[in-house]
Short mmCIF file of C-alpha atoms (C1' of nucleotides) in Angstrom, two decimals:
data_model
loop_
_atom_site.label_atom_id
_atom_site.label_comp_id
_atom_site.label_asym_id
_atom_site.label_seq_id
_atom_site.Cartn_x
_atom_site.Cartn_y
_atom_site.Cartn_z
CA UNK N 28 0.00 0.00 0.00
CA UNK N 29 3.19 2.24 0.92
CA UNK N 30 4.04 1.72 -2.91
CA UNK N 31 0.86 3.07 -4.42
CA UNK N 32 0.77 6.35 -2.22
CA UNK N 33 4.24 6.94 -3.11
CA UNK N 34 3.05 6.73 -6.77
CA UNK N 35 -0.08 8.80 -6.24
CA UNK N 36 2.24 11.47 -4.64
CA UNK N 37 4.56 12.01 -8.10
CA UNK N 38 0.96 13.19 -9.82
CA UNK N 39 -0.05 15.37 -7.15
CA UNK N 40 0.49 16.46 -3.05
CA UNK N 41 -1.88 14.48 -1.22
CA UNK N 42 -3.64 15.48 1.76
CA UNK N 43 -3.38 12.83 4.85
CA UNK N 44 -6.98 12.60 5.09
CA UNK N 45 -7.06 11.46 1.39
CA UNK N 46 -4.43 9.01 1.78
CA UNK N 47 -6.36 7.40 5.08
CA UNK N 48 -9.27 7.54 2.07
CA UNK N 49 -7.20 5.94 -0.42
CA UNK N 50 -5.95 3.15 2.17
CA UNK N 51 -9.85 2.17 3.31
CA UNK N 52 -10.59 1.89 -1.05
CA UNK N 53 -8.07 -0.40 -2.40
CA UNK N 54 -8.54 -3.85 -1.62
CA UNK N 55 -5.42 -6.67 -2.09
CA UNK N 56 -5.70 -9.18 -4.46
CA UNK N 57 -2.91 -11.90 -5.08
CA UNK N 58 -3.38 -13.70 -8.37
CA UNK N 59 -1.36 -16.73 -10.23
CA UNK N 60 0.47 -17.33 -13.27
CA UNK N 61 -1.94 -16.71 -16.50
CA UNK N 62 -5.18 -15.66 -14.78
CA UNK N 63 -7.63 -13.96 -16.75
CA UNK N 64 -8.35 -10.41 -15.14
CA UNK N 65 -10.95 -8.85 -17.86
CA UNK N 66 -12.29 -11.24 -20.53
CA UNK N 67 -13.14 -10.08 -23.75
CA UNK N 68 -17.43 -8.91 -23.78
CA UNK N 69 -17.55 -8.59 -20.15
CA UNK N 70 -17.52 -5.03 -18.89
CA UNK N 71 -14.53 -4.35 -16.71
CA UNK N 72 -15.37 -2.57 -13.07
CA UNK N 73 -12.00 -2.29 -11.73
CA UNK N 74 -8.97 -0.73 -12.01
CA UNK N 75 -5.89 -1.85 -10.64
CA UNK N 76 -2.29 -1.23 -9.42
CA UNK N 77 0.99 -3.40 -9.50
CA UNK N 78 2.86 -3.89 -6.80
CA UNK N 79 4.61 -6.63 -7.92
CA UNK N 80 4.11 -8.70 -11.34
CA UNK N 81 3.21 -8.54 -14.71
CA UNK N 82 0.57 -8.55 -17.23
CA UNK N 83 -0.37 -8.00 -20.88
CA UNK N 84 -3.24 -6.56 -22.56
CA UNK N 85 -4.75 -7.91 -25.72
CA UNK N 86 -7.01 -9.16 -28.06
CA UNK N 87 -7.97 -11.41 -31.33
CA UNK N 88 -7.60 -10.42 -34.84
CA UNK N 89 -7.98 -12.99 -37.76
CA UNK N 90 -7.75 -15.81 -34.92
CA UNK N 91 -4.35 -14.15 -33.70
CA UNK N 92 -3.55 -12.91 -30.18
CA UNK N 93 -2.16 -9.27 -30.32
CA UNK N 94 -0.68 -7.77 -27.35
CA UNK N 95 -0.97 -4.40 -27.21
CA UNK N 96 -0.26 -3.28 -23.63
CA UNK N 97 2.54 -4.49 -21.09
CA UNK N 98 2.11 -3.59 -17.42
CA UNK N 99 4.86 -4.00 -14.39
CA UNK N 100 5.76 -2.73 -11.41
CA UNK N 101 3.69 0.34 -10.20
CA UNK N 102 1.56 0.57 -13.28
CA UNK N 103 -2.06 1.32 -13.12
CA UNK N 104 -4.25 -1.20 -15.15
CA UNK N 105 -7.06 -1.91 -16.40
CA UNK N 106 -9.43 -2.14 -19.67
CA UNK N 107 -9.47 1.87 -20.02
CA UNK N 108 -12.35 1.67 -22.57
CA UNK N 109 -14.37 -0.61 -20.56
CA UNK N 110 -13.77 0.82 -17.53
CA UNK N 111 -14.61 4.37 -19.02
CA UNK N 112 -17.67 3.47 -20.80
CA UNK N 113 -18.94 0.71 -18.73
CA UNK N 114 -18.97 -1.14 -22.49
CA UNK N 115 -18.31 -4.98 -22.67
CA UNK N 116 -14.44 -5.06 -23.14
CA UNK N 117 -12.85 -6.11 -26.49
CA UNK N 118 -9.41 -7.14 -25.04
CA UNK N 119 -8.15 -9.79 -22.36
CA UNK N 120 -5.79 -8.90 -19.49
CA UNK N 121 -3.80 -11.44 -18.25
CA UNK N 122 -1.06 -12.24 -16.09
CA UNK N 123 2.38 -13.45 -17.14
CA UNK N 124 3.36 -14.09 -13.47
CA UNK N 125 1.84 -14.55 -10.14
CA UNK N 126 1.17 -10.58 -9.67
CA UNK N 127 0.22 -9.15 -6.10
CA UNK N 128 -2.35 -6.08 -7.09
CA UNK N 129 -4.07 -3.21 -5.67
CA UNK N 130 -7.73 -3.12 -6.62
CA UNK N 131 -11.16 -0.40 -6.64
CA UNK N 132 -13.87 -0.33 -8.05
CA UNK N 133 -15.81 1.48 -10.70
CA UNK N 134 -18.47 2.61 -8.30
CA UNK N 135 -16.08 3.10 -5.50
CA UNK N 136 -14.26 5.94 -7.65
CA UNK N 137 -17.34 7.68 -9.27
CA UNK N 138 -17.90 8.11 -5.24
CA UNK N 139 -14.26 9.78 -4.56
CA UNK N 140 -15.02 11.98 -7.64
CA UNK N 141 -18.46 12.90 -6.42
CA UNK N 142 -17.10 14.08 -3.00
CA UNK N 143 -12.96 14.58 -3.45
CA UNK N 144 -12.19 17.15 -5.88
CA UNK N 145 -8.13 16.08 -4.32
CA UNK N 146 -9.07 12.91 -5.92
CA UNK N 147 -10.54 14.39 -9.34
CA UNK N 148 -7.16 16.26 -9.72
CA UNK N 149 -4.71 13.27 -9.25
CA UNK N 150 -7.10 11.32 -11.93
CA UNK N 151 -6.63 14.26 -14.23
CA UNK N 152 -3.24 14.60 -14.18
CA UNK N 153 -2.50 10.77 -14.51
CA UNK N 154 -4.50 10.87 -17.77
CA UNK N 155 -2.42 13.67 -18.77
CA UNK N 156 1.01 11.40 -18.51
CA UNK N 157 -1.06 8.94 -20.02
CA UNK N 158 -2.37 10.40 -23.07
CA UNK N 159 1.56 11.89 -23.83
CA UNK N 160 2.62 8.38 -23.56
CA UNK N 161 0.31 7.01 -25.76
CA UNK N 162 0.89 9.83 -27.96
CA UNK N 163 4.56 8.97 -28.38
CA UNK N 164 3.26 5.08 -28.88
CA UNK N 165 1.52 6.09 -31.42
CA UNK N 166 3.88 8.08 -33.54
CA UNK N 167 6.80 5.63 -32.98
CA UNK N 168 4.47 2.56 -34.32
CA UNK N 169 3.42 4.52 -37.67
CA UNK N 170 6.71 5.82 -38.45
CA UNK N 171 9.06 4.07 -37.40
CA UNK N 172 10.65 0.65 -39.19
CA UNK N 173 10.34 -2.03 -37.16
CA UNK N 174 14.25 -2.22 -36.34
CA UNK N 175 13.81 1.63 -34.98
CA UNK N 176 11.08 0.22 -32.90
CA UNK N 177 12.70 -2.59 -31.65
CA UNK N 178 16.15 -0.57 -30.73
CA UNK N 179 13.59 1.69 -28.84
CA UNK N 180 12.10 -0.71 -26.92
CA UNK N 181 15.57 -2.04 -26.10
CA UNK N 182 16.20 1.25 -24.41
CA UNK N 183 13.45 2.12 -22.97
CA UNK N 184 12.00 -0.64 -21.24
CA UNK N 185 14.58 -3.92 -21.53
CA UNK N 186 12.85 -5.18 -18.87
CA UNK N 187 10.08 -6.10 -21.23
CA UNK N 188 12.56 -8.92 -23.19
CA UNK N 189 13.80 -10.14 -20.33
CA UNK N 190 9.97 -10.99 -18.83
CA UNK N 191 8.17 -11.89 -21.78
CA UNK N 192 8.17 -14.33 -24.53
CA UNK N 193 8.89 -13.27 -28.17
CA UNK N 194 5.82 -13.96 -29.55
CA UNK N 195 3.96 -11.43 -27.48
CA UNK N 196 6.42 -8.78 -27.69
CA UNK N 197 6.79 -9.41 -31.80
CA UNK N 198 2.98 -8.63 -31.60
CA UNK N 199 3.39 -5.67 -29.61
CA UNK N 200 5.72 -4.07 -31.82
CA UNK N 201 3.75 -4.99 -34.98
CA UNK N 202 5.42 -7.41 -36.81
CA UNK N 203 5.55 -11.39 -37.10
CA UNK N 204 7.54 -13.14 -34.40
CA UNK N 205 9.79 -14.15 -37.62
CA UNK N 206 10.67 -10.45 -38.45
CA UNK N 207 11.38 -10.14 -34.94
CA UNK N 208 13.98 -12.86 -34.76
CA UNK N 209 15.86 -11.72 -38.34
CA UNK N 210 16.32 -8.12 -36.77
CA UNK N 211 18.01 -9.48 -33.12
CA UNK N 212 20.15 -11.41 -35.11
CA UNK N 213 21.68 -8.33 -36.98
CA UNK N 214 22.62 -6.63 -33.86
CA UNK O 13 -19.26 30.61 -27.41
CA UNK O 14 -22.52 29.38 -27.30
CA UNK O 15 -21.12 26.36 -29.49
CA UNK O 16 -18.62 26.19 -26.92
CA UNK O 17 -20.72 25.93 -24.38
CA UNK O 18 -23.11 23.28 -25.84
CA UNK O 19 -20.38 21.33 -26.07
CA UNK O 20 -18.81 21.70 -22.85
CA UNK O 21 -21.85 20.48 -21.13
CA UNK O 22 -21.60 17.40 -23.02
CA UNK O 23 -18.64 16.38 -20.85
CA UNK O 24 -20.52 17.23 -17.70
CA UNK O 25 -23.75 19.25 -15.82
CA UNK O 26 -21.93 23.03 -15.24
CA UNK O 27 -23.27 25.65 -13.12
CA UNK O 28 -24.32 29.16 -14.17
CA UNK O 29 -21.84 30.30 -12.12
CA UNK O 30 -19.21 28.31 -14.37
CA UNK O 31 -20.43 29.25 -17.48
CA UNK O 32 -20.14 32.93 -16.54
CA UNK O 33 -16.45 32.16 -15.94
CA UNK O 34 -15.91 30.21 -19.19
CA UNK O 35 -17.30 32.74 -20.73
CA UNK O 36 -14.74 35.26 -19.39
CA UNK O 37 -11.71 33.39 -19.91
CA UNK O 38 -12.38 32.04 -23.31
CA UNK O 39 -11.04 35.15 -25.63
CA UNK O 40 -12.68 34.75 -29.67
CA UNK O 41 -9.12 34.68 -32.18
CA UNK O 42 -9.79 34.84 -36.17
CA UNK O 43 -7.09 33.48 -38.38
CA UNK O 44 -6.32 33.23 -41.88
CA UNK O 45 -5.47 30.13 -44.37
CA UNK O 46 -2.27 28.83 -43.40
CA UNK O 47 -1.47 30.43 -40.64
CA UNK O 48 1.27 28.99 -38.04
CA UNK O 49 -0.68 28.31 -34.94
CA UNK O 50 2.18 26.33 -32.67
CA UNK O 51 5.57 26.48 -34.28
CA UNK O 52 7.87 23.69 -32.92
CA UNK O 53 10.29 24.10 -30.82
CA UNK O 54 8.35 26.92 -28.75
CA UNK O 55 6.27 26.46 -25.88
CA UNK O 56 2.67 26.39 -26.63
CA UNK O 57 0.72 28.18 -24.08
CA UNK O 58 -2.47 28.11 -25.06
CA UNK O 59 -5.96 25.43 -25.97
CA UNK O 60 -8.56 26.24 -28.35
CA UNK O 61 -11.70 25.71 -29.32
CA UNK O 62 -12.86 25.39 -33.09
CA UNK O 63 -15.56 27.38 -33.42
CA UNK O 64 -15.51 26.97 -37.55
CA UNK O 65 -12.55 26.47 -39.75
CA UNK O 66 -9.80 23.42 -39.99
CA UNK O 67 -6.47 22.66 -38.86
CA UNK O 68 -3.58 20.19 -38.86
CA UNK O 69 -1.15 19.04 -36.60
CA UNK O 70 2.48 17.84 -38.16
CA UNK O 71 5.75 17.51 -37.90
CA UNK O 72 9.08 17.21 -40.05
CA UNK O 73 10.36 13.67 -40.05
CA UNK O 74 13.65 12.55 -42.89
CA UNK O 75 12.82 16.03 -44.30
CA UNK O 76 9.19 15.24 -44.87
CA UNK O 77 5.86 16.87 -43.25
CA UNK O 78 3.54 13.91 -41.01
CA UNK O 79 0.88 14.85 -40.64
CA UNK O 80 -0.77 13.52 -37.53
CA UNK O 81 -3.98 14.71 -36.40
CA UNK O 82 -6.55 17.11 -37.90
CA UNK O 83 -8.96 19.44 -36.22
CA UNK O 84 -12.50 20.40 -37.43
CA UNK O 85 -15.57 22.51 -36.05
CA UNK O 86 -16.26 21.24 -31.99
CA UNK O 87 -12.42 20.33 -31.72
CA UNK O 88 -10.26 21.05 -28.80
CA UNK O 89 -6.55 21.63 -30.11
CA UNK O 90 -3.80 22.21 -28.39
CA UNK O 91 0.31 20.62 -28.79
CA UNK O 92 -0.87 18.57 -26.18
CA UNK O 93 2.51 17.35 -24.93
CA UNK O 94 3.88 20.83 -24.96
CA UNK O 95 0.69 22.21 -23.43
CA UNK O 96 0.56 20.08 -20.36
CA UNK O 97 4.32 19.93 -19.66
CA UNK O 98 5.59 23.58 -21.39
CA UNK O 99 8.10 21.92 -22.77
CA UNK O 100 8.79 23.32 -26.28
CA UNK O 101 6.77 21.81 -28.67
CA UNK O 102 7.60 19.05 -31.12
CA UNK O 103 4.80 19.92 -33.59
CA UNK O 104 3.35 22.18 -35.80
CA UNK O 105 -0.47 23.28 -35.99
CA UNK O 106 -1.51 24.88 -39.29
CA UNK O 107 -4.62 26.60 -40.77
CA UNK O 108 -6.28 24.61 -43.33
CA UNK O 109 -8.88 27.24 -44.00
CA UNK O 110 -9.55 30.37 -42.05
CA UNK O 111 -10.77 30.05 -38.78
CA UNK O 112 -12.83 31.23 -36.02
CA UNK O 113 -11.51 29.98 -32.32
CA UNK O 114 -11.59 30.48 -28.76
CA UNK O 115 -8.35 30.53 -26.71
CA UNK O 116 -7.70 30.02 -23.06
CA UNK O 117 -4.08 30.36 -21.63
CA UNK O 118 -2.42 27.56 -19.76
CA UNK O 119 -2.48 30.32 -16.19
CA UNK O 120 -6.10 31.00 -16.64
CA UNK O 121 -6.96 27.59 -17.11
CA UNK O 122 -4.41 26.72 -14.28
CA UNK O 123 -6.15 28.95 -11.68
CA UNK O 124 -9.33 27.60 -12.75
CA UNK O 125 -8.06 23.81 -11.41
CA UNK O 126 -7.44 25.78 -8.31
CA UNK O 127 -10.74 27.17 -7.73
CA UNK O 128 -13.28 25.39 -9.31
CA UNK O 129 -13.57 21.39 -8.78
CA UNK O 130 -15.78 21.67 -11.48
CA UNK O 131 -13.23 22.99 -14.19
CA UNK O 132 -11.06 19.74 -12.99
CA UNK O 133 -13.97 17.59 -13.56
CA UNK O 134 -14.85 18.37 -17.30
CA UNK O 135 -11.09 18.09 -18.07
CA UNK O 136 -10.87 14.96 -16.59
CA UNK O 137 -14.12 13.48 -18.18
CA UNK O 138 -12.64 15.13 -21.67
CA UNK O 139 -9.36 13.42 -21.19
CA UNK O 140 -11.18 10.32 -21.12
CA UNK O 141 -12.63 10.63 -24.66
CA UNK O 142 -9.44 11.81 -25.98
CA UNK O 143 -7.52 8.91 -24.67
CA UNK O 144 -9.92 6.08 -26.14
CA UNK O 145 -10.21 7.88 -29.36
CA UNK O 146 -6.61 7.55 -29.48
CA UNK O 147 -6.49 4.29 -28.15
CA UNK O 148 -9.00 2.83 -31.17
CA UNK O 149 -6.24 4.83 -33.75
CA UNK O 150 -3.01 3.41 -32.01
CA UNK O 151 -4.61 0.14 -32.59
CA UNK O 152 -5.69 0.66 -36.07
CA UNK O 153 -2.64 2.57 -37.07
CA UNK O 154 -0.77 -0.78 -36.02
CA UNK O 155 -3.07 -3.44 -36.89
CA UNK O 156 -4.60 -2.74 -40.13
CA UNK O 157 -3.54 -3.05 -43.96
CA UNK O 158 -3.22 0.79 -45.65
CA UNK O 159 -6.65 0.19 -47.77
CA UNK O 160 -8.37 -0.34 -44.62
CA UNK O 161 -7.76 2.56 -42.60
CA UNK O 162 -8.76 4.34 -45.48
CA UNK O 163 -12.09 2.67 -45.62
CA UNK O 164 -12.19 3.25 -41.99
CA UNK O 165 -11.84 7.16 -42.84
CA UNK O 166 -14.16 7.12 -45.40
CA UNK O 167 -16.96 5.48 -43.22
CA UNK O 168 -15.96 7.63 -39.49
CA UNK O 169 -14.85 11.03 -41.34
CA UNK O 170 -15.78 11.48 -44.99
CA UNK O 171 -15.83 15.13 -44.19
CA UNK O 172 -11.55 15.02 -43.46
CA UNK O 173 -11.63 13.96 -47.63
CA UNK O 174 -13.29 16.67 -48.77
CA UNK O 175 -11.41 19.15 -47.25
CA UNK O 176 -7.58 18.13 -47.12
CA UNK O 177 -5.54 17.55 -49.89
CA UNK O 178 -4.52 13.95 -50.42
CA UNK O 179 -0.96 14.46 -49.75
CA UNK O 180 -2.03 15.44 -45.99
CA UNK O 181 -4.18 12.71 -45.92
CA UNK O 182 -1.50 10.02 -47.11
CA UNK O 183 0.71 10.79 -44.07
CA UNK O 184 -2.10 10.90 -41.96
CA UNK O 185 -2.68 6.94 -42.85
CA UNK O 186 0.76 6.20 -42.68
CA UNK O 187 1.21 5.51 -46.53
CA UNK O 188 2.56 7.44 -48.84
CA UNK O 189 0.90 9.24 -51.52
CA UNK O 190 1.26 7.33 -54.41
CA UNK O 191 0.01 4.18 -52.19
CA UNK O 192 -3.18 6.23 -51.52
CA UNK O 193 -4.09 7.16 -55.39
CA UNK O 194 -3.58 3.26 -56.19
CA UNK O 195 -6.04 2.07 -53.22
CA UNK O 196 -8.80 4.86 -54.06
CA UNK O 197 -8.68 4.03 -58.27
CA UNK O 198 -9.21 0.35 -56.94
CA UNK O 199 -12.38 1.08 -55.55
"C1'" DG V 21 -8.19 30.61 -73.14
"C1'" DA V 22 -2.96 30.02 -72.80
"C1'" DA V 23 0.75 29.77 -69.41
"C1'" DA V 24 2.39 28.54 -65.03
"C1'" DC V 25 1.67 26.15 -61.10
"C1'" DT V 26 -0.16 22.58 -58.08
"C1'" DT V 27 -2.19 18.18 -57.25
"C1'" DT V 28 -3.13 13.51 -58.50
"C1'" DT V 29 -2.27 9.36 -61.10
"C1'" DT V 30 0.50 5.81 -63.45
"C1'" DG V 31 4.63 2.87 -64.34
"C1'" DA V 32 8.92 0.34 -63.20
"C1'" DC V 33 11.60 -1.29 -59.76
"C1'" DA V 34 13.44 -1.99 -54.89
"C1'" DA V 35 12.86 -2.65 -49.94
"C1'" DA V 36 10.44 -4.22 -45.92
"C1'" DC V 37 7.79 -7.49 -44.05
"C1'" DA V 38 4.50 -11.72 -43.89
"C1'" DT V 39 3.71 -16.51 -44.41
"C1'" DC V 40 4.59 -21.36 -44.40
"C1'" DA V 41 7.49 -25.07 -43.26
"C1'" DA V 42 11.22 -27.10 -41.12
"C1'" DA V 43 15.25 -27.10 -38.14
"C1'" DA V 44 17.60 -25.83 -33.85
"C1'" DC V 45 17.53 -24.68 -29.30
"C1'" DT V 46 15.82 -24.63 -24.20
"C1'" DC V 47 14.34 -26.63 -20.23
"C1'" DA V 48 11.61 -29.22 -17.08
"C1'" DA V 49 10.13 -34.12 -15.99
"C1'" DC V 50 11.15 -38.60 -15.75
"C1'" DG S 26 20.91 -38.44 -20.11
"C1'" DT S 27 16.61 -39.00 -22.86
"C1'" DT S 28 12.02 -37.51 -24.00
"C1'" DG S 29 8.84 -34.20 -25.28
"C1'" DA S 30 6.63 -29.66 -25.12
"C1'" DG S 31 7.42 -25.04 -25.95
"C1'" DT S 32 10.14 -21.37 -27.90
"C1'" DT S 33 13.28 -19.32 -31.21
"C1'" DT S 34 15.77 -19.31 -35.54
"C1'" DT S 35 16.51 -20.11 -40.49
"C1'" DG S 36 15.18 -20.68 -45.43
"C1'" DA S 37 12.32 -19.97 -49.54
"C1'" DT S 38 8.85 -17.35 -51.55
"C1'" DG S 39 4.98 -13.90 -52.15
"C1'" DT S 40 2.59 -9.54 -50.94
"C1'" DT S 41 2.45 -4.89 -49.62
"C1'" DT S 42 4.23 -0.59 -49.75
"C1'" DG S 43 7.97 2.92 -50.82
"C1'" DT S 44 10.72 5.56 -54.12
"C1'" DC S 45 11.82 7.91 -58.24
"C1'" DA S 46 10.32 9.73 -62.51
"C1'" DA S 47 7.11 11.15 -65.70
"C1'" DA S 48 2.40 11.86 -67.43
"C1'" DA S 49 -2.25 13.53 -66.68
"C1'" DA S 50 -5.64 16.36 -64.54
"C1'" DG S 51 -7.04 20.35 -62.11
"C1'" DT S 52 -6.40 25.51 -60.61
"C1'" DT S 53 -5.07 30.09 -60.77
"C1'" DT S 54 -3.46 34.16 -63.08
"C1'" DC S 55 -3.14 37.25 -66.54
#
DNA sequence: GAAACTTTTTGACAAACATCAAAACTCAAC
DNA sequence: GTTGAGTTTTGATGTTTGTCAAAAAGTTTC
């Protein structure tokens, strides 16, 4: 719990009365290797942080698994359409290790909004470094070659190889696991 | 403003009260065709509102113009990244046609956060759309052939085609032009 | 309406990447 | 250490898209 307040503090100060809030709404849940957290067409109510794990987000095209998300350490997750709209979900979460999370629900958060602007703020601003991020995502994937993308991901977040098979990060990058294989072998 | 208005309370219920402030912090700004909204490399200080008239956002990759975004009547348009952080901007944001907007300044809007919850509330709720409209284009920008993301535009914003010149819209897809004029004669 | 300019289309060829199939490697279980 | 399942690499071939160059079509200006 220590760990997600720390996180909450880099978007915004915190008052102590909202952190005593924060404790009393996020509940612990300890999952196991390759448990599904949201299934595709149900709607997802929760949102969740890592302490410690990892997970993938994705979903099925032409009878193909793309991943298009990664989520680790300190990480808030969840199926941001779904959880927005309240819409069945169209992609599966899932864990690639036993993952300890922090959990709260849908309801539970319309609630802080309704009577914490503090909370409204730290929301805001997280969707802020969000949107930027995916932002850069974005540009990279239609721009770049898939080498460039590859060499990116190598510096930015090697901890991604070293935790998940090639498959799923060949998908998340956009190209067949093949591709994927040719261009590590050039380097 | 009225228009700006209406579509303000589409995010969320506003007071009187905050309407009366919009209106004094929104200030009306005319511009002709091609003018340089954001130039990169400066800090972009300022969101608008598209009260009638169109704009693109691009930038200069290998020598070449992307462009990555367009804006149209109802739009909010901003260099995002360099709006929230003020960081200089990586982007440019052109006239496509002369325009009639509404500006706010990052301070005003700042010390509206401050003082009215309310402020913090539609921004939030308008982040939200933003980031699952990008979401659905990171994942079609990634996932699907040239030919259909065109389709795609045709279907969600036939109105982008009629007013953009093809070369725009090429780069927008991620294709180039000549790959654009072969998938349109084959339909 | 001819000249000058811009935008769009067409053609020939090259590069990047996908697909299918098979081989090599890894690693846990016996 | 051998077996077998899962993962990664390699090879051959085809498709999609990019690039360069030129032709065609459309616009603006005088």
């Amino acid at each position: 719990m220590q760990q997600l307040l720390i996180q909450i503090r880099q978007f915004s100060t915190i008052s102590n009365e909202t952190e005593e809030l924060l404790h009393n709404c996020f509940e612990q849940v300890v999952y196991p290797k390759n448990h599904q957290l949201v299934t595709e067409a149900a709607v997802c109510r929760h949102l969740y942080f890592v302490e410690k794990g990892a997970l993938r987000g994705y979903y099925t095209l032409d009878g193909k698994e793309i991943t298009h998300w990664f989520g680790f350490e300190n990480d808030f997750v969840t199926s941001f359409h779904s959880f927005i709209t309240q819409e069945p979900a169209v992609e599966n979460i899932q864990l690639l290790e036993g993952s300890i999370l922090w959990s709260i629900s849908k309801d539970t958060l319309t609630s802080l909004f309704n009577n914490h602007p503090e909370i409204e703020r730290i929301v805001r601003i997280a969707y802020e470094k969000y949107y930027i991020r995916l932002e850069e995502r974005y540009v990279n994937a239609q721009f770049k070659t898939a080498a460039e993308r590859y060499e990116q991901l190598l510096n930015d977040s090697p901890h991604i190889l070293e935790r998940v098979p090639l498959g799923q990060i060949a998908s998340y990058l956009g190209i067949s696991q093949e591709t994927l294989s040719r261009i590590r072998s050039r380097l």
